[in-house]
Every structure is written in C-alpha cells, then in structure tokens.
Coordinates of C-alpha atoms and ligand atoms in Angstrom, one line a residue:
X1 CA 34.0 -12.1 14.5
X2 CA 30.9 -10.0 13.4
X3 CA 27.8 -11.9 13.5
X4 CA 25.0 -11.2 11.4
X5 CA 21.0 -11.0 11.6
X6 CA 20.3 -14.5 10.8
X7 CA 16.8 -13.9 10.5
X8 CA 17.8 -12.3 7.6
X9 CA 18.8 -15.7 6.3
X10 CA 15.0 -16.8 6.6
X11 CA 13.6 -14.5 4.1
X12 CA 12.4 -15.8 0.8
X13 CA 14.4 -13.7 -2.3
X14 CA 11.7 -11.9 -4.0
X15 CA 11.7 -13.4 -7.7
X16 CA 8.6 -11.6 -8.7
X17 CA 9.7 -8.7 -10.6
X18 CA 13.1 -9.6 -11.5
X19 CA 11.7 -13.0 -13.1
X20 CA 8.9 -10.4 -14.9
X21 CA 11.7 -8.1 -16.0
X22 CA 13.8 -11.0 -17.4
X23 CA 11.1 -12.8 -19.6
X24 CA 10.0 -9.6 -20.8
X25 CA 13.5 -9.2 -22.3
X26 CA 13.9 -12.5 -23.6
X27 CA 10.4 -12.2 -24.9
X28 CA 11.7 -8.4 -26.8
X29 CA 14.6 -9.9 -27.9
X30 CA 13.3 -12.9 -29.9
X31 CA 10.1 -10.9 -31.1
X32 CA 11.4 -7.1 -32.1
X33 CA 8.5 -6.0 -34.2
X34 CA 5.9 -7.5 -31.3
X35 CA 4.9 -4.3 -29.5
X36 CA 4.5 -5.4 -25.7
X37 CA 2.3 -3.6 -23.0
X38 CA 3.4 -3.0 -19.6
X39 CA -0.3 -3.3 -17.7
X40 CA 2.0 -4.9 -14.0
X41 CA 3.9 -2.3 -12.5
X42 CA 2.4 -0.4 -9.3
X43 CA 3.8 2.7 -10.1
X44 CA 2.6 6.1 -11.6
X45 CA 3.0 7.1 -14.9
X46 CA 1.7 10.7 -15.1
X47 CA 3.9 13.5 -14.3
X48 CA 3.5 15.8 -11.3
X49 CA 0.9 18.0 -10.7
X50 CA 2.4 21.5 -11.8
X51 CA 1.2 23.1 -8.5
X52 CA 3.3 20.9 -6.3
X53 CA 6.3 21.2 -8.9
X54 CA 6.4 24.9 -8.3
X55 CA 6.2 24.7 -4.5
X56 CA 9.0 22.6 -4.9
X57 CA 11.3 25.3 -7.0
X58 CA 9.9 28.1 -4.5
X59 CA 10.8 25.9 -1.7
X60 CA 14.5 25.8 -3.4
X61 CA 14.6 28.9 -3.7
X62 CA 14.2 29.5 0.0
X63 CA 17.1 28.0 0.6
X64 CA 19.0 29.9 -1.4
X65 CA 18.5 32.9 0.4
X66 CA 20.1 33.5 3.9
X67 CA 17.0 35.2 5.7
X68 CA 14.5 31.8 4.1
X69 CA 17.3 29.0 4.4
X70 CA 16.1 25.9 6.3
X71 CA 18.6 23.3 8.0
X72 CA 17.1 20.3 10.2
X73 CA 13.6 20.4 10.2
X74 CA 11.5 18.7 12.7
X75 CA 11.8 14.8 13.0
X76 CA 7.8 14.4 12.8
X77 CA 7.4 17.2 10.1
X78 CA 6.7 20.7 9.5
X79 CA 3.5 22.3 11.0
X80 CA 2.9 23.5 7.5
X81 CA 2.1 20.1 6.3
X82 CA 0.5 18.5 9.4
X83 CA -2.2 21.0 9.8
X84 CA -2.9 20.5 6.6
X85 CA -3.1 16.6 6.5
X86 CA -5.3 17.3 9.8
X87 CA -7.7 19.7 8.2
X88 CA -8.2 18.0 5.1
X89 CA -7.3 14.4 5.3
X90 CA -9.3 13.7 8.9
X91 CA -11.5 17.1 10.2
X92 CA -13.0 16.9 6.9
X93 CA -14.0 14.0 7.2
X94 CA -15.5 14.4 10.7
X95 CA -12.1 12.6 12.4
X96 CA -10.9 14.5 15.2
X97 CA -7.4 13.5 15.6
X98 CA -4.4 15.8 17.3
X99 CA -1.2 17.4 14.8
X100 CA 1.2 15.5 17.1
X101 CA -0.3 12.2 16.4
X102 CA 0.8 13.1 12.9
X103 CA 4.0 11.7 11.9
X104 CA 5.5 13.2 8.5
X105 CA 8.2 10.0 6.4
X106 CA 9.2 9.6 3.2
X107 CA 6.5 6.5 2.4
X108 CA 4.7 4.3 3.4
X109 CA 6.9 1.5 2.6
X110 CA 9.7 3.0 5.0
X111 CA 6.3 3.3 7.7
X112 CA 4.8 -0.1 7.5
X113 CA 8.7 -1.7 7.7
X114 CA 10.0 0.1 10.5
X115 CA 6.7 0.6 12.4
X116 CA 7.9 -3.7 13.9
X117 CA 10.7 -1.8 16.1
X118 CA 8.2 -1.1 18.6
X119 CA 6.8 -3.7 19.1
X120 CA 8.0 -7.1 20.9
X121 CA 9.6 -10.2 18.9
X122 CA 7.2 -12.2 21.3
X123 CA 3.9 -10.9 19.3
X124 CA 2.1 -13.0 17.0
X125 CA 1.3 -11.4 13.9
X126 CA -2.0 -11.8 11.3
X127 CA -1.4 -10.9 7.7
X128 CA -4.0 -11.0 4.8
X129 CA -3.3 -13.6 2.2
X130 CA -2.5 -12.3 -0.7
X131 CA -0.8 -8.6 0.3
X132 CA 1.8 -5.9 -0.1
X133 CA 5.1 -8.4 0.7
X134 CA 6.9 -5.3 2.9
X135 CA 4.2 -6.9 6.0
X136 CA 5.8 -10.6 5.9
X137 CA 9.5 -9.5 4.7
X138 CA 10.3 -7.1 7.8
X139 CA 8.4 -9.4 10.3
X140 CA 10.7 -12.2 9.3
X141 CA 13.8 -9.5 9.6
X142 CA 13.0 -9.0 13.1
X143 CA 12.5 -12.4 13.9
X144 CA 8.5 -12.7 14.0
X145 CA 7.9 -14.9 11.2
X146 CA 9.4 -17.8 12.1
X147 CA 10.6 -20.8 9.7
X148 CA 9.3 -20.9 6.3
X149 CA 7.8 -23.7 4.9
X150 CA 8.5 -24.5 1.1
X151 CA 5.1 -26.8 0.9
X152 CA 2.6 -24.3 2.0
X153 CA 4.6 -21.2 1.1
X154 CA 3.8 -19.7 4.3
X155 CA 5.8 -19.0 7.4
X156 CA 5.5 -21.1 10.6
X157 CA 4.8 -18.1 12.4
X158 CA 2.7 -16.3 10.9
X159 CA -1.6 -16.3 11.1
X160 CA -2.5 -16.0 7.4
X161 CA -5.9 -14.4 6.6
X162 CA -7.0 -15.8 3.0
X163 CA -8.9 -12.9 1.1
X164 CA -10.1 -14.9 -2.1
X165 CA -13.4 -15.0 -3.8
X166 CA -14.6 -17.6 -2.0
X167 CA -14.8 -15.5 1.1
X168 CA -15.6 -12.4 -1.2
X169 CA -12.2 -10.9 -0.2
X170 CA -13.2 -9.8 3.5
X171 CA -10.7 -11.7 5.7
X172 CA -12.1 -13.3 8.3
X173 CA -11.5 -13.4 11.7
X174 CA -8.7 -15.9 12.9
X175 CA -8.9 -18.4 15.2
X176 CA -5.9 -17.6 16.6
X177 CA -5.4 -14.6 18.9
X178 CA -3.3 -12.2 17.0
X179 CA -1.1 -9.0 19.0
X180 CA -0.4 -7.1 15.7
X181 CA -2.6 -7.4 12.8
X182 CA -2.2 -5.9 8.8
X183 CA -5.1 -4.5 7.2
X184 CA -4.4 -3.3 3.8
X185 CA -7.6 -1.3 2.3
X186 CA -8.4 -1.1 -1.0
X187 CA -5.9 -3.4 -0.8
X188 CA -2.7 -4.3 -2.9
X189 CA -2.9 -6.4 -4.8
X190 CA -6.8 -7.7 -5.0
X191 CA -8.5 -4.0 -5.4
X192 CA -11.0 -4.8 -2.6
X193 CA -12.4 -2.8 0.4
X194 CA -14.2 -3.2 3.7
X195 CA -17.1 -1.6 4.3
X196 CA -17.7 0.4 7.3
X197 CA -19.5 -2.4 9.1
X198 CA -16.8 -4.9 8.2
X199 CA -14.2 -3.1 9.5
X200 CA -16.2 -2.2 12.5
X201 CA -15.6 -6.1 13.3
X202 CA -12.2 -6.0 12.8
X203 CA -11.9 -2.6 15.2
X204 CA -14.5 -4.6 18.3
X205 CA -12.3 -7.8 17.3
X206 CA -8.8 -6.3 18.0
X207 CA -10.1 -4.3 21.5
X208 CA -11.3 -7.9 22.7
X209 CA -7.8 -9.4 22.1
X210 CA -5.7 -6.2 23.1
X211 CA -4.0 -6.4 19.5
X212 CA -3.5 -3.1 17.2
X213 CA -4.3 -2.5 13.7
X214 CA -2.1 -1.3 11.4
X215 CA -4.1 -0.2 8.9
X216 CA -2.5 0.4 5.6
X217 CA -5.0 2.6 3.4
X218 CA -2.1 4.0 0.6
X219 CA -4.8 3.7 -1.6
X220 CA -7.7 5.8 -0.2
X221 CA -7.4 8.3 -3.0
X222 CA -9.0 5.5 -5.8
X223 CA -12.2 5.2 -3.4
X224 CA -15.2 5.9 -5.3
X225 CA -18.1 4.4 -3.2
X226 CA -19.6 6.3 -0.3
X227 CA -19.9 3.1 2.3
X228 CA -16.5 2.6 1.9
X229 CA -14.6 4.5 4.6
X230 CA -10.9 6.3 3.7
X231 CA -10.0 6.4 7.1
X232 CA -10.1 3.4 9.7
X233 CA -10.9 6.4 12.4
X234 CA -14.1 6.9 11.0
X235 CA -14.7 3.5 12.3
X236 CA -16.1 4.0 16.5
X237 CA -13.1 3.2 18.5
X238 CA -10.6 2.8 16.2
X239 CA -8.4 5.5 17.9
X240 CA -8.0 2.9 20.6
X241 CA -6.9 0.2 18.7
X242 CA -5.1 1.3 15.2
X243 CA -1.9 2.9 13.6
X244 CA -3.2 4.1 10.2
X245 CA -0.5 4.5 7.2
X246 CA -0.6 6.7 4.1
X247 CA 0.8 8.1 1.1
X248 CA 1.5 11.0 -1.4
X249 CA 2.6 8.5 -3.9
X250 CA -0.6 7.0 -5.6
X251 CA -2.7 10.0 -4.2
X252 CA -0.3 12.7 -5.8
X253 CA 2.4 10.8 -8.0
X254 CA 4.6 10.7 -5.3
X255 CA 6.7 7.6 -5.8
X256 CA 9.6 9.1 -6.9
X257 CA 9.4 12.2 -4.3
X258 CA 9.1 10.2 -1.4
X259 CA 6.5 11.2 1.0
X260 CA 3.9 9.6 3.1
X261 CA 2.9 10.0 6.9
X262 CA 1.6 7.8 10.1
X263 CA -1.5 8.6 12.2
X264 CA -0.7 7.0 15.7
X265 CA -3.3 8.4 18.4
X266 CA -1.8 9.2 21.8
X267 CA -4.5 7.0 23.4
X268 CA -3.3 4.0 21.5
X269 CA -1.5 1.7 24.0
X270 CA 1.1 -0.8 24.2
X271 CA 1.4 -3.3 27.2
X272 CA 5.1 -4.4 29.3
X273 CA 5.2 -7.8 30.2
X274 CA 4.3 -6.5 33.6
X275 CA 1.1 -5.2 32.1
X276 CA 1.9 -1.7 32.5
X277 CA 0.6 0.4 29.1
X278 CA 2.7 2.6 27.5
X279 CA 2.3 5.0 24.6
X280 CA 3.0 4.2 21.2
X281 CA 2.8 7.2 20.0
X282 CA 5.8 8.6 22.8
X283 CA 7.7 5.6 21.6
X284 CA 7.2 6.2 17.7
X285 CA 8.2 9.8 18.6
X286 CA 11.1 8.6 20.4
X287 CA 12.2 6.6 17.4
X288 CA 11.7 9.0 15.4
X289 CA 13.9 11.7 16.4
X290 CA 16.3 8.7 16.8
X291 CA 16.5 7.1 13.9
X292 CA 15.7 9.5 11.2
X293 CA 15.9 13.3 10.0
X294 CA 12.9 14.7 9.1
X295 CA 11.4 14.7 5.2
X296 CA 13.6 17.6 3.2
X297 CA 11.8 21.0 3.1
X298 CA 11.5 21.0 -0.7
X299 CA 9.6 17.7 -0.2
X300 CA 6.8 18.9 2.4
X301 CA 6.0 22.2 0.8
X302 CA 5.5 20.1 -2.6
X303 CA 3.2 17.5 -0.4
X304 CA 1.9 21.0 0.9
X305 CA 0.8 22.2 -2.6
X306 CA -1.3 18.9 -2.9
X307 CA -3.7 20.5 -0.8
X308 CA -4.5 23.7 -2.3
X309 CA -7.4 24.1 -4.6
X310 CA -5.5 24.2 -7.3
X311 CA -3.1 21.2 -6.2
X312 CA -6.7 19.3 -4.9
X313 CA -7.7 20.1 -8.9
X314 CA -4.5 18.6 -10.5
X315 CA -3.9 15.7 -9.1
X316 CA -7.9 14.3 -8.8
X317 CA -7.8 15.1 -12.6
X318 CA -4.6 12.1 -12.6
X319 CA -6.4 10.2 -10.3
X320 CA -9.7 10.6 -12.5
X321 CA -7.6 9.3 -15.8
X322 CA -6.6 6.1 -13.7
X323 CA -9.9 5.6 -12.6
X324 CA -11.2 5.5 -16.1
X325 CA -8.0 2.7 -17.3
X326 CA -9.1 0.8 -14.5
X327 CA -12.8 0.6 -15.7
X328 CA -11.8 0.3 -19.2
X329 CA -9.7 -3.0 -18.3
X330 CA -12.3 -4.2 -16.0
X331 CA -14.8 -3.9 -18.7
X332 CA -12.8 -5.0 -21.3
X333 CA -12.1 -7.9 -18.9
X334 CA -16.0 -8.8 -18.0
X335 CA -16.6 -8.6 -21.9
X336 CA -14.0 -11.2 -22.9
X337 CA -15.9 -13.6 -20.2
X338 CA -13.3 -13.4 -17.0
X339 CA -14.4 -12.5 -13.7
X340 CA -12.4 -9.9 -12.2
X341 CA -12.4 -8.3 -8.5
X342 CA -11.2 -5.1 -7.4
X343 CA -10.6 -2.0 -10.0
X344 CA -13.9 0.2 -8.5
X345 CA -12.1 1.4 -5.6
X346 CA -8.8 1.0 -6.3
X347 CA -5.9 0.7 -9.3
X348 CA -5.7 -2.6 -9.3
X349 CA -7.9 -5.4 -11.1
X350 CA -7.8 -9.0 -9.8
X351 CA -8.2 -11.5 -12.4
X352 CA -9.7 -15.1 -11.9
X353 CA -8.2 -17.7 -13.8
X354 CA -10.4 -20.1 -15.3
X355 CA -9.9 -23.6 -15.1
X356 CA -7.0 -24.0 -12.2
X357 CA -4.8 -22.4 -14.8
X358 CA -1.7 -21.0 -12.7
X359 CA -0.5 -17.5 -12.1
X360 CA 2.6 -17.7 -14.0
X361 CA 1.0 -20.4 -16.3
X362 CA -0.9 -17.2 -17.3
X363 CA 1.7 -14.5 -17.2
X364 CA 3.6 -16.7 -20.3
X365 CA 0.3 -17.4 -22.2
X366 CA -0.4 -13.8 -22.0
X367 CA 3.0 -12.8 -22.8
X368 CA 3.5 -15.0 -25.8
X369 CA 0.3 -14.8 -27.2
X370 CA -1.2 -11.5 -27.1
X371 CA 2.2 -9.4 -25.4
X372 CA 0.8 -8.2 -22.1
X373 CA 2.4 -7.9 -19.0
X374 CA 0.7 -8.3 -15.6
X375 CA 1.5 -9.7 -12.7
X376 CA 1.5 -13.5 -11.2
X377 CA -1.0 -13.0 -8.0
X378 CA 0.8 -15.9 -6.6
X379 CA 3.9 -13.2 -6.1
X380 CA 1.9 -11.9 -3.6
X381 CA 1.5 -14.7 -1.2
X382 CA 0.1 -18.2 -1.7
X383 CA -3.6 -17.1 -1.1
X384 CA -2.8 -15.4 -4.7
X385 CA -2.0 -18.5 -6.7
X386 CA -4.6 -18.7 -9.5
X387 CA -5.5 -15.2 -10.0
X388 CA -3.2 -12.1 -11.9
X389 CA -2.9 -8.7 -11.2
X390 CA -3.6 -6.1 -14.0
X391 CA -2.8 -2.1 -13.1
X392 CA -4.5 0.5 -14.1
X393 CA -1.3 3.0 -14.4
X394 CA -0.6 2.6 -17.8
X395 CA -1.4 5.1 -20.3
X396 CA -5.0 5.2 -22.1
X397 CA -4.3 3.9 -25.7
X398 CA -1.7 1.0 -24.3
X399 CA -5.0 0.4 -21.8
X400 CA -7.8 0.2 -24.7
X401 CA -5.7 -1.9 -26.6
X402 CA -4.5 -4.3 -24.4
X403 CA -8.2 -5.1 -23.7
X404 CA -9.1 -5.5 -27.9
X405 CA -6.5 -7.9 -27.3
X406 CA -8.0 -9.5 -24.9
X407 CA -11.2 -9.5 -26.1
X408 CA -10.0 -11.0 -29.7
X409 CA -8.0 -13.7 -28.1
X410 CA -8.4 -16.8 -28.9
Ligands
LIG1 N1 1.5 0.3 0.9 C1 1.0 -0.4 -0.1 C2 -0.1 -1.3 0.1 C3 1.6 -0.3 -1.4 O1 1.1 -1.0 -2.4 C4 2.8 0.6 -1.6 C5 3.4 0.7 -2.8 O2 3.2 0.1 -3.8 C6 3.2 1.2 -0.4 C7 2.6 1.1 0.8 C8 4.5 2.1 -0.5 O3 4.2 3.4 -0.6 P1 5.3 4.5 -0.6 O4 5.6 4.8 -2.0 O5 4.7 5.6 0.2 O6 6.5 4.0 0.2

C-alpha cells in the first residue's frame, strides 16, 4: 500500500483567487453592461521588451543549426548570464559576490519552495505576517509547520512576525529563537521596505542565533528610494548569514518565461547535529544537478538581453509605466480619505480599512458598488485581515478610472 505525504493533508486550500475568480463571474453575469476593473492580480500586463524577444528567436535559431545547437546546459546556468547577473545586479552595486554562488531557475517561486530540502524538519521557522503564501505552504509540505489552528489562522509551528501599521510594517524581532527566517522586501503583499539600518538588525540578529535569512527581494526593480537597499548583501555581514532570491518576472515581464536565480555565498553555513558546518551552497549545488535540468537556452539568452543597454532601456521604461499606476492609485487613494501603505517602492498598495470593516467585507462592497477588483489582505495571512491589496499592473486608463471611482464613491 502506497502511503502518502500526510503533511500534505495539513495545508489549508488556497481559496483566495478561486473565490475572487468566482464572484467576479457571478458578479459579470448578473450585471453585463457594468464594466469591471481587474486592479488584484500580481501579474504583468505589458508585453516583452523587444530586445529580449529577439534574443530569444536568435537563440532559436541557434539550435537550428548543427555547428550552434545546444543540448543540456549547465544545472546552475550558462556563464553568459551569471556574469552578467554578477556585473550588473551585485559589482554594481559595490557587492562582491562569486559566479558560482549564482544559481540560474526558472523563478522565484520554484527557489523559495524548494530552497526547505536543505534544511532539517527539526528547524523552527519565522515568517512575516502577512506574506507571499509559497513560505508557509511548502514549510507545512515538509512537515515544519506543524498543526493549524482554525481560531488564530496560524500554524502551531510556526513564529509569525506581524508587519501592520501599528509596528509601521518593520517586523520585529521574535522572542522566539528562529533557525530559518523569511524576509520578503518590498514585500508582497504590503509594499513596504527596510531600510539599511533595519535590516542591519535583522543580519546582527540572525548571526547571534546561528539562523539564515532567506531574503526574498523579487521586487527590487520597483525601488525608488536611495536608503532602501536592493540587495540584503549590501547590508555588513550578510554573506554570512543570507540566501538572497530573485526574479526576471516583475523586473523584465518574466512571468510567463520563467526565470529567476539564487545568490547562496559559499561562506554561508549550515550546522549537523554534531555541530560540524557544512556548505549550503555545495549542498544547493548538489541538489541542483540532482533534481533539475538547467533553464532552456532560449530562456537565458532572453534574461541575457535584459541587460544590454538597450534591454536595460526597455524594460525600466515598463517598470517606469507601473511606477506611475501605482502613484496614481495611491494618490487617488489618499484623496478619497484612506490611508494606504506601500506603492513608493513597490507595485503593490496596502489599503487600511476604516472602521474594522473586513477584507472580504470590502472586496464585495467594492465589487458591487463601484466594480473593482482587489484583493482581500486577509488571503495573505491573518496579520492581513482588515486591509486590501490594490496592484499597480493594470493598464493606465483602467488605473485613472478606478480611482474617479473611488474618489466619487459614496
Ligand atoms: N516572490 C514573491 C514575493 C512573489 O510575489 C512572487 C510572485 O508573485 C514570486 C516570488 C514568484 O516569482 P517567479 O515568477 O519568479 O516564480
């Protein structure tokens, strides 16, 4: 008899988007001529930049041809790319990291999931509250999490770090002694940062309890304030203490591509039971080449592209038009009297609701009355019951009018 995973059995089904999906088409259906704008989903809207598209075709066309064909490709990625993510990603920022401490995926997502298999069931594991759902879900699949707990909406297991406004969104430190903790900066889905003397605590805190960071910054590319760092290694000592995640996806429009990487310094350790430290780095590579195949060519020489001056060019002109829907919404926001977070240095804007009004209290009024779609911030842990998430993906003219809306609502 085949037995299964049964922690699988402990996670809670994710309602969020289905249960967004399904109102939005009961909504449609009763009320055809009512125009509804999409303002929740966390993907991009703008096509690719053309730069990277041709890489792509070139990069076809390579394989085409007998002399240029490419088979396997290395597990951690080409050369091609990782110089590239070195030089312009880190060295330019004054981050002296190594290539082989440069690990080439197809995401983030895939990253921050499977990152757990190193690491022992036996660690305890800190999570901001609200966050990115991928942290809790594949800590309860590998048996971390613990029992769930329909009261509190937390798991038994876990240390949950509120980020709300009454601690201005910087989590603070736990009184619990973590092994593994999630940073998620400009986080997903509050729109907040650290500065660089906020996450210098977090860096001293995690080298006084021998935990590591992992340090999720997918959304570096919407930074727009210099104290804010992009890079958790431009923090002192950080290279002895965090695993640092990103993405092509928000930065180039990568979602439906599929590429991201992992920085994991060869000085970052790991401890047996016995106390003996051991790379995590040799055992990421070694999981690597084990459990996976390497990014397709066609795919690094497109994330390639994103670094020329012309790619650099393309996409910071898609990043610039998000920029400017996310300060439209938080403006429009601010001038119909609502007190919003997040949306300077990020894509996302984190609604307040007045009055103890509930998340999806709020995603039906705001649906009914006025046909916008957000999202409940309560989907994103219990620390984001009472607020809403609003994205600035959407086009420009769906953007400015879903804040006249807004602002003309009674
Ligand atoms: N990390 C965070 C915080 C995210 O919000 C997302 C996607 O929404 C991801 C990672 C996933 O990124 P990728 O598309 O590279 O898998």
């Amino acid at each position: 008899m085949i037995n299964i995973n049964e922690n699988f059995l402990d996670l809670q089904d994710s309602y969020l988007f289905s249960t967004i999906a399904k109102k939005v088409a009961k909504f449609q259906e009763e009320n055809p001529n009512k125009k509804v704008i999409k303002l929740g989903i966390g993907d991009v809207t703008l096509p690719l930049a053309k730069n990277c598209v041709e890489a792509m075709k070139l990069a076809a066309e390579d394989l085409s041809r007998k002399e240029t064909f490419m088979g396997y490709g290395p597990e951690q990625g080409y050369d091609f790319l990782r110089s590239k993510i070195l030089e312009y990603d880190y060295k330019s920022r004054g981050i002296d990291i190594d290539i082989d401490e440069i690990f080439v995926s197809d995401g983030a997502k895939c990253d921050t999931g499977n990152i757990v298999d190193i690491f022992s069931k036996d660690n305890r594991v800190a999570i901001t509250d609200p966050v990115y759902p991928v942290y809790i879900d594949t800590n309860t699949m590998s048996g971390r999490a613990g029992k769930y707990n329909e009261l509190t909406g937390k798991y038994e297991n876990i240390i949950y770090i509120p980020c709300t406004a009454e601690n201005n969104f910087e989590p603070e430190l736990p009184t619990e002694k973590p092994d593994i903790i999630y940073l998620c900066f400009p986080n997903n889905p509050t729109g907040t940062v650290l500065d660089r003397s906020q996450l210098k605590k977090w860096v001293d805190y995690a080298k006084e309890c021998k935990a590591i960071i992992l340090y999720d910054s997918a959304y570096e590319a919407f930074i727009t304030e210099d104290n804010i760092p992009h890079s958790i290694y431009e923090i002192e000592g950080a290279k002895d203490v965090a695993i640092e995640f990103r993405s092509f996806s928000k930065t180039a429009g990568f979602t439906g591509v599929r590429c991201g990487y992992v920085v994991i310094p060869k000085r970052l350790n790991g401890y047996t039971k016995n106390g003996e430290s051991i790379s995590l780095n040799k055992l990421w590579n070694r999981r690597t080449c084990t459990k996976f195949n390497g990014v397709s060519y066609i795919t690094q020489k497109g994330a390639e592209a994103v670094y020329s001056e012309e790619g650099q060019k393309q996409i910071n002109k898609n990043i610039d038009y998000y920029k400017e829907n996310a300060r439209i919404i938080k403006k429009g926001l601010e001038e119909a009297g609502y007190t919003i977070f997040g949306a300077v240095n990020a894509p996302y804007i984190w609604l307040k609701l007045p009055d103890n009004v509930k998340s999806w209290d709020f995603f039906d009024k705001l649906l009914n009355e006025v046909q916008i779609v957000g999202t409940p911030g309560v989907g994103f842990g219990p620390g984001g019951e009472g607020y809403f998430r609003l994205t600035a993906f959407g086009n420009r003219e769906d953007t400015i009018e879903a804040m006249n809306r807004i602002k003309n609502w009674q």
